[in-house]
PDB file of C-alpha atoms in Angstrom:
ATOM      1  CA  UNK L 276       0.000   0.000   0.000  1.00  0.00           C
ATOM      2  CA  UNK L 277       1.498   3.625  -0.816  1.00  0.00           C
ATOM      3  CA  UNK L 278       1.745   6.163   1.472  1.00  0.00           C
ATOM      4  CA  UNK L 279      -1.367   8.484   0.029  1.00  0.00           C
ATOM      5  CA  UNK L 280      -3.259   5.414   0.461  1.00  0.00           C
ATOM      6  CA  UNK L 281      -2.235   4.994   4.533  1.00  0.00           C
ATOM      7  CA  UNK L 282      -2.979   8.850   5.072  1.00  0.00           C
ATOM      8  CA  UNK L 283      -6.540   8.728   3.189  1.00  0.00           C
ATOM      9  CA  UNK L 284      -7.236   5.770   5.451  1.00  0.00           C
ATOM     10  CA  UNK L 285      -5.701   6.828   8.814  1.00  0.00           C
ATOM     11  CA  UNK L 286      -6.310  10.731   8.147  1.00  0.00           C
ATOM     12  CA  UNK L 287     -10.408  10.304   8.704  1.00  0.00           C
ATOM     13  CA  UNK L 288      -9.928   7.308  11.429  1.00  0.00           C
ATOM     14  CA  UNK L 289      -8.314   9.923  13.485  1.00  0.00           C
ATOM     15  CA  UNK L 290     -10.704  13.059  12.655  1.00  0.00           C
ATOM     16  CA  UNK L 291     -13.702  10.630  13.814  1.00  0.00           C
ATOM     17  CA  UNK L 292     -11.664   9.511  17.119  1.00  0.00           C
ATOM     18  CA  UNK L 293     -11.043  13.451  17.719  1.00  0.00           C
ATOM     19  CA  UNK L 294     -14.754  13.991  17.044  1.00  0.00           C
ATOM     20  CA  UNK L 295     -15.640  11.412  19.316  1.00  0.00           C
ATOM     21  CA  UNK L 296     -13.376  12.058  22.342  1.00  0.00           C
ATOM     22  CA  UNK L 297     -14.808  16.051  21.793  1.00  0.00           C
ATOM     23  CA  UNK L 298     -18.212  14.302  22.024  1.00  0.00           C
ATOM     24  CA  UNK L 299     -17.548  12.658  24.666  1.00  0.00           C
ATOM     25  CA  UNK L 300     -16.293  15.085  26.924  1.00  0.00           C
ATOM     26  CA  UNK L 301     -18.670  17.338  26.653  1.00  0.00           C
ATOM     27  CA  UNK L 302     -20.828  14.917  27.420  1.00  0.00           C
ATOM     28  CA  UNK L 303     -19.446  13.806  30.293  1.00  0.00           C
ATOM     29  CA  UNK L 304     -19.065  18.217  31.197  1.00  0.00           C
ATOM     30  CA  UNK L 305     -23.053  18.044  30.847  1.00  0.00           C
ATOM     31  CA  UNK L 306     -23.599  15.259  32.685  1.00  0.00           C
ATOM     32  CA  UNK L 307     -21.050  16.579  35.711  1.00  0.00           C
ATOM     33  CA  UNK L 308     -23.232  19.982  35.355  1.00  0.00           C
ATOM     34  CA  UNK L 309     -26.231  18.776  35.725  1.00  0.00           C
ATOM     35  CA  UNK L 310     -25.696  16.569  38.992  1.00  0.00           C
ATOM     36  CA  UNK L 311     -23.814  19.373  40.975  1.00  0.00           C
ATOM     37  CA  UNK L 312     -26.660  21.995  39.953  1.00  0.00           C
ATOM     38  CA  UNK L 313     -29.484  19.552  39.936  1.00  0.00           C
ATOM     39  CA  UNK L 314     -32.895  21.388  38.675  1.00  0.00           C
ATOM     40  CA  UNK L 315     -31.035  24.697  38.221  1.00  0.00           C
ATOM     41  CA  UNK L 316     -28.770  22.836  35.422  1.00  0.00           C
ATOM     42  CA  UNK L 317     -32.138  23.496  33.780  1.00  0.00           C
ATOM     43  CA  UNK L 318     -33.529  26.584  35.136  1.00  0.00           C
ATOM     44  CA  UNK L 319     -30.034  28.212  34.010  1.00  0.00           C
ATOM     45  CA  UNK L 320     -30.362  27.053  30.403  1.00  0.00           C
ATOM     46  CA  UNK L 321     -33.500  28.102  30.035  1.00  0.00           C
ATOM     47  CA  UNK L 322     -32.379  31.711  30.921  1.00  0.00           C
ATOM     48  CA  UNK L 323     -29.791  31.334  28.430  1.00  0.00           C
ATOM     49  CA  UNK L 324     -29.288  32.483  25.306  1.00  0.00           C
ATOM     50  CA  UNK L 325     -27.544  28.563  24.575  1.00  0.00           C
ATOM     51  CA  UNK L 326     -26.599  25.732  26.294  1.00  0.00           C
ATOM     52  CA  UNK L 327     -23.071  26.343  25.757  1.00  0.00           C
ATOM     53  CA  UNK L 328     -23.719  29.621  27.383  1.00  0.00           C
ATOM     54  CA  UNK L 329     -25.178  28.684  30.143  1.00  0.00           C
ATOM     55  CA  UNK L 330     -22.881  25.675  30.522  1.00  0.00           C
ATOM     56  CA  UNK L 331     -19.878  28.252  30.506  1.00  0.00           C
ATOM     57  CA  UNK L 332     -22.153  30.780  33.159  1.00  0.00           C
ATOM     58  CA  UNK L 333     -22.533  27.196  35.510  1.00  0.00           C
ATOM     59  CA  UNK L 334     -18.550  26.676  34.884  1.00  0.00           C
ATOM     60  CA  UNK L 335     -17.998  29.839  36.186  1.00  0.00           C
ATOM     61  CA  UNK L 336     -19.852  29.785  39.662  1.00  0.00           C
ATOM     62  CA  UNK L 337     -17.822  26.716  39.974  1.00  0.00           C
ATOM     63  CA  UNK L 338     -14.639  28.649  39.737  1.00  0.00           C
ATOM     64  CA  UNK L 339     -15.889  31.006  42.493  1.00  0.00           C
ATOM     65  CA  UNK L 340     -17.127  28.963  44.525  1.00  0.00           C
ATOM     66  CA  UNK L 341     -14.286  26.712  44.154  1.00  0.00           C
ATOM     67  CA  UNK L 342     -11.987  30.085  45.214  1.00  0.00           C
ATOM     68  CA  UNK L 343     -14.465  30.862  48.453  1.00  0.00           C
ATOM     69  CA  UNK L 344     -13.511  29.453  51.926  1.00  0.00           C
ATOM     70  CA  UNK L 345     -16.790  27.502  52.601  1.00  0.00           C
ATOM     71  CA  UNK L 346     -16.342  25.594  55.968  1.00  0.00           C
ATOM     72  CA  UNK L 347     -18.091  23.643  57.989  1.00  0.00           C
ATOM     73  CA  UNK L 348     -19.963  25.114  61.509  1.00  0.00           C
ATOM     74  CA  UNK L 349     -18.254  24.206  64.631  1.00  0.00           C
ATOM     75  CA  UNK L 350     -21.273  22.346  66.985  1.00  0.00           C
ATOM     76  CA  UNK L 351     -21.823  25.431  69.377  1.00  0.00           C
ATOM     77  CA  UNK L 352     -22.390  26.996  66.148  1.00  0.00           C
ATOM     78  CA  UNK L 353     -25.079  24.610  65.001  1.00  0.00           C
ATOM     79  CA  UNK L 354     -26.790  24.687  68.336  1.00  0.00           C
ATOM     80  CA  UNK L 355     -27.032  28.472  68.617  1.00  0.00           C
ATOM     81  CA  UNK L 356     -28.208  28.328  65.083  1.00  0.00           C
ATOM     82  CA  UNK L 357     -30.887  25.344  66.090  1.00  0.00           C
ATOM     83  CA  UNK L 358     -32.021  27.695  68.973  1.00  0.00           C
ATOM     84  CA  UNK L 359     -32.447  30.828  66.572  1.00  0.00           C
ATOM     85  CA  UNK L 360     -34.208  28.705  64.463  1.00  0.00           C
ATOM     86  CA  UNK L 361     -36.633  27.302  67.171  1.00  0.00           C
ATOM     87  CA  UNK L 362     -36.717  31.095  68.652  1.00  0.00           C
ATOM     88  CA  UNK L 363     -38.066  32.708  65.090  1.00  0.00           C
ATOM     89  CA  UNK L 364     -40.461  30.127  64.714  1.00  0.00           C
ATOM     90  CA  UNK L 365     -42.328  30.557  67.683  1.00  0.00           C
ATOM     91  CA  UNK L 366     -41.960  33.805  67.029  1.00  0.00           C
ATOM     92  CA  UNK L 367     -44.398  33.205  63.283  1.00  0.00           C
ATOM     93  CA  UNK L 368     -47.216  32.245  65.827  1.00  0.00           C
ATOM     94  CA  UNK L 369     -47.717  36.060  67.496  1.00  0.00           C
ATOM     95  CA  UNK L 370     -45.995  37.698  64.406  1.00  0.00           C
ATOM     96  CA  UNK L 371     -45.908  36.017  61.195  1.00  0.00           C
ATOM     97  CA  UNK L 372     -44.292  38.867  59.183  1.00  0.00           C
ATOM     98  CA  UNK L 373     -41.587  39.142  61.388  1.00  0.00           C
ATOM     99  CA  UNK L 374     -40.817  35.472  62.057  1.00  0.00           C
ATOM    100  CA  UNK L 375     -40.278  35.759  57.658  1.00  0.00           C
ATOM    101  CA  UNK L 376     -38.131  38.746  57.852  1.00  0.00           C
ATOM    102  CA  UNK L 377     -36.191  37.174  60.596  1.00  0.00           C
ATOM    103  CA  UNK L 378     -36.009  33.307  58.999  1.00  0.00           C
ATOM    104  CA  UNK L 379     -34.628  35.531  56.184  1.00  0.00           C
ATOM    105  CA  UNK L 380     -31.873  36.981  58.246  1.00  0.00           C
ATOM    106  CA  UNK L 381     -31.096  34.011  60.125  1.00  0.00           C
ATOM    107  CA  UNK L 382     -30.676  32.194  56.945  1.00  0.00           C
ATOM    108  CA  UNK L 383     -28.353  34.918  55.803  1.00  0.00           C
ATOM    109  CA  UNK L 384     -26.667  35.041  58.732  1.00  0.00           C
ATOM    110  CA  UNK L 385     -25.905  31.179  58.545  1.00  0.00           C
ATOM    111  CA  UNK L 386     -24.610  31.368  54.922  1.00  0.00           C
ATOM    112  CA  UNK L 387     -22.271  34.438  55.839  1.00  0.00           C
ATOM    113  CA  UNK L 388     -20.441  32.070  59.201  1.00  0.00           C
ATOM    114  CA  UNK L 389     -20.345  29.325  56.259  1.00  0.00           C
ATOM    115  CA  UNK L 390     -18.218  31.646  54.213  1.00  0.00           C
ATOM    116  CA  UNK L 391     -20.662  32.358  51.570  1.00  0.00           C
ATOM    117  CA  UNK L 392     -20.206  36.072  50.758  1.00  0.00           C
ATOM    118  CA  UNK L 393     -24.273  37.934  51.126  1.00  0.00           C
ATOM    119  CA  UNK L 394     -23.366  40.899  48.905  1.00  0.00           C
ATOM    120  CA  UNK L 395     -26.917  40.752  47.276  1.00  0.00           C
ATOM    121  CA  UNK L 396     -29.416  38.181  46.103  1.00  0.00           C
ATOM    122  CA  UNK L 397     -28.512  37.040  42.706  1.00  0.00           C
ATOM    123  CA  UNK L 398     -25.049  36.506  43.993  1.00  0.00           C
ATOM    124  CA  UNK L 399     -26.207  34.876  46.629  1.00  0.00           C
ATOM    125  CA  UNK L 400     -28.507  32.936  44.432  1.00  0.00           C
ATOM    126  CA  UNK L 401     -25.410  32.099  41.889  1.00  0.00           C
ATOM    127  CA  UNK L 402     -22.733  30.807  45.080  1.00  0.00           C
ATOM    128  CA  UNK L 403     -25.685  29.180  46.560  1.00  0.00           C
ATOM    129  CA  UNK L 404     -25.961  26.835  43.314  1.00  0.00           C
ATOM    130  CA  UNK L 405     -23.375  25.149  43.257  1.00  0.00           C
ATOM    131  CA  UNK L 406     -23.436  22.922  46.351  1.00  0.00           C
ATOM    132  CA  UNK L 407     -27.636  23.457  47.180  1.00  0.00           C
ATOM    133  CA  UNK L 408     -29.041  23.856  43.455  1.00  0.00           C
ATOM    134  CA  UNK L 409     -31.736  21.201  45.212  1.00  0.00           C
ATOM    135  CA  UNK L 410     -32.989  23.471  47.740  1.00  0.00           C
ATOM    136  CA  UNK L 411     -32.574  26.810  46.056  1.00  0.00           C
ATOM    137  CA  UNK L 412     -36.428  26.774  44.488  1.00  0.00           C
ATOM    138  CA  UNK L 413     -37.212  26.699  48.556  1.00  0.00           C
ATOM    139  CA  UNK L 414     -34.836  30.108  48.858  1.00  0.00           C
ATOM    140  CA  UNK L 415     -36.213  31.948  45.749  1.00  0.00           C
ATOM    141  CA  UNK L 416     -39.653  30.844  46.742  1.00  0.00           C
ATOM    142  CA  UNK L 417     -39.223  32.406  50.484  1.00  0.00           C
ATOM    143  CA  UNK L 418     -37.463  35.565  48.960  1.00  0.00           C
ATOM    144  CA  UNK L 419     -40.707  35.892  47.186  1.00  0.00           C
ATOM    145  CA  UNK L 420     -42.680  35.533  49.821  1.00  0.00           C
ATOM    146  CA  UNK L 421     -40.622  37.817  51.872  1.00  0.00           C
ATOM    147  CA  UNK L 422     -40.217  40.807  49.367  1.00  0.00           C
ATOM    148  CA  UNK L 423     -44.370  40.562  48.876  1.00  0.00           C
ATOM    149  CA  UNK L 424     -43.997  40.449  53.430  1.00  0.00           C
ATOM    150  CA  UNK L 425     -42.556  44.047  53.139  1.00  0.00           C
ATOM    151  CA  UNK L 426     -44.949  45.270  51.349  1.00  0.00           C
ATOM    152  CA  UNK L 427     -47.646  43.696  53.319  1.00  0.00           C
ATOM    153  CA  UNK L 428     -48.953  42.258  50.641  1.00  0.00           C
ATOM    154  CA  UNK L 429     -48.040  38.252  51.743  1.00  0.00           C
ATOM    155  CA  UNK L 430     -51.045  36.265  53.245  1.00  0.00           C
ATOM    156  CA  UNK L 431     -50.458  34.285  56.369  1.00  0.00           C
ATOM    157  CA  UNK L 432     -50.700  31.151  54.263  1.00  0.00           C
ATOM    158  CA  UNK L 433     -47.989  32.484  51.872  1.00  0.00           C
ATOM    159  CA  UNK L 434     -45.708  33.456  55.119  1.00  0.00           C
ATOM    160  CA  UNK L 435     -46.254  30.129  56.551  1.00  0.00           C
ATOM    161  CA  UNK L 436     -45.001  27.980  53.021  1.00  0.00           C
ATOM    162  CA  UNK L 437     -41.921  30.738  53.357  1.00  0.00           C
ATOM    163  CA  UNK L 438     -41.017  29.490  56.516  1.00  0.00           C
ATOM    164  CA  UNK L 439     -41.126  26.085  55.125  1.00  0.00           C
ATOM    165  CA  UNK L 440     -38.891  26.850  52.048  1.00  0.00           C
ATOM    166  CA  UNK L 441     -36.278  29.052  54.366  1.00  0.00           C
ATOM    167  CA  UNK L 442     -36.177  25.755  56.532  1.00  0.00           C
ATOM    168  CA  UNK L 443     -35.247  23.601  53.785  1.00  0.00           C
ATOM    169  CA  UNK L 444     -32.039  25.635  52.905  1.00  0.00           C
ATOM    170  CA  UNK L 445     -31.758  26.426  56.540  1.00  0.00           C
ATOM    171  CA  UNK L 446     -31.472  22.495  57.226  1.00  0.00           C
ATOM    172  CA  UNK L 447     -29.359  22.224  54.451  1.00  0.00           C
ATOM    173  CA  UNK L 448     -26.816  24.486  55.138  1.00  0.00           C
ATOM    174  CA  UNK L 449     -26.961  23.781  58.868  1.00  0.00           C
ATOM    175  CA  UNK L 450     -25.617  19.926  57.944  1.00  0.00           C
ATOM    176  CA  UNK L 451     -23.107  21.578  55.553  1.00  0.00           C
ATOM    177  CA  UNK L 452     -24.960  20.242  52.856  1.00  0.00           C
ATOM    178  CA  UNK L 453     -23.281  17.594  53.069  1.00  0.00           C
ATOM    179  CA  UNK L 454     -26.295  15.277  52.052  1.00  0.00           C
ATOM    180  CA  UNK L 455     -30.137  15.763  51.343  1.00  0.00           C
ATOM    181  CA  UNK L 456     -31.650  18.772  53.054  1.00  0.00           C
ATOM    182  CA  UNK L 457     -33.799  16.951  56.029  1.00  0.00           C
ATOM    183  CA  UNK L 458     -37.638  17.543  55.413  1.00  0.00           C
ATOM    184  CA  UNK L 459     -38.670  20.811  55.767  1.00  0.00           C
ATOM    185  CA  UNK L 460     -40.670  21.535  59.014  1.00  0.00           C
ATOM    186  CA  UNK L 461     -42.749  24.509  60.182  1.00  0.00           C
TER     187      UNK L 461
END
């Protein structure tokens, strides 16, 4: 066999190996995305102007998050926390709106001794991702819920499902999110 007849054989075999292995790892990218962000994988793309973009804009909390000092709480911590907790939620009985503005706080609080910085809510929302993208619906839902409190325009039923949602992420970030947010209680 000449030479020209080698390269117009082994030539393609390679491009299709190189198209493959390409394939492949961004499959494998996708499929790493979309178990660390869980339902936002989805939420993100949709928001996107492409996949790819989105896939970059999920790459890139990564890298921040990656670069934050996120560390577990030491067990006085937890407690105290625990007690808050318990302490606001009594509180929703006598003063609903309040118990929600301070869940919201307390929940804010927690994130900022994690080492999550709390410069603003879509930041928050974005760091937040990357380690609790299954509990996040349960934040954005109690933000909601929250924003309509100041206004006074939240029903007691509303406040009450917001103090469910802030529990989720509370319980989640309380473990270190470590595992699956314990059931939300209220």
């Amino acid at each position: 066999m000449s030479t020209g007849t080698l390269l117009a054989i082994i030539i393609p075999i390679v491009v299709v190996i190189a198209l493959a292995a390409v394939a492949v790892s961004l499959l494998m990218r996708r499929r790493h995305l979309r178990e660390r962000f869980g339902p936002e994988y989805e939420r993100t793309v949709e928001g996107s102007d492409s996949r790819l973009a989105a896939e970059r804009e999920l790459r890139e909390r990564e890298r921040r998050h990656d670069s934050l000092d996120i560390k577990p709480l030491p067990p006085v911590s937890r407690d105290r926390y625990t007690r808050e907790w318990t302490s606001v939620q009594e509180e929703f009985v006598d003063r609903p709106e309040d118990a929600v503005h301070d869940a919201d706080r307390l929940v804010t609080s927690l994130m900022h001794e994690r080492g999550y910085p709390t410069e603003g809510y879509e930041q928050q929302m974005k760091d937040l991702s990357v380690e609790h993208g299954s509990t996040l619906e349960h934040y954005r839902a109690a933000h909601e819920v929250e924003s309509l409190s100041t206004r006074k325009q939240a029903t007691t039923e509303q406040l009450r499902g917001a103090m469910v949602h802030y529990r989720a992420l509370f319980d989640e970030l309380l473990s270190d999110g470590g595992g699956r947010a314990q059931p939300a209680r209220s």
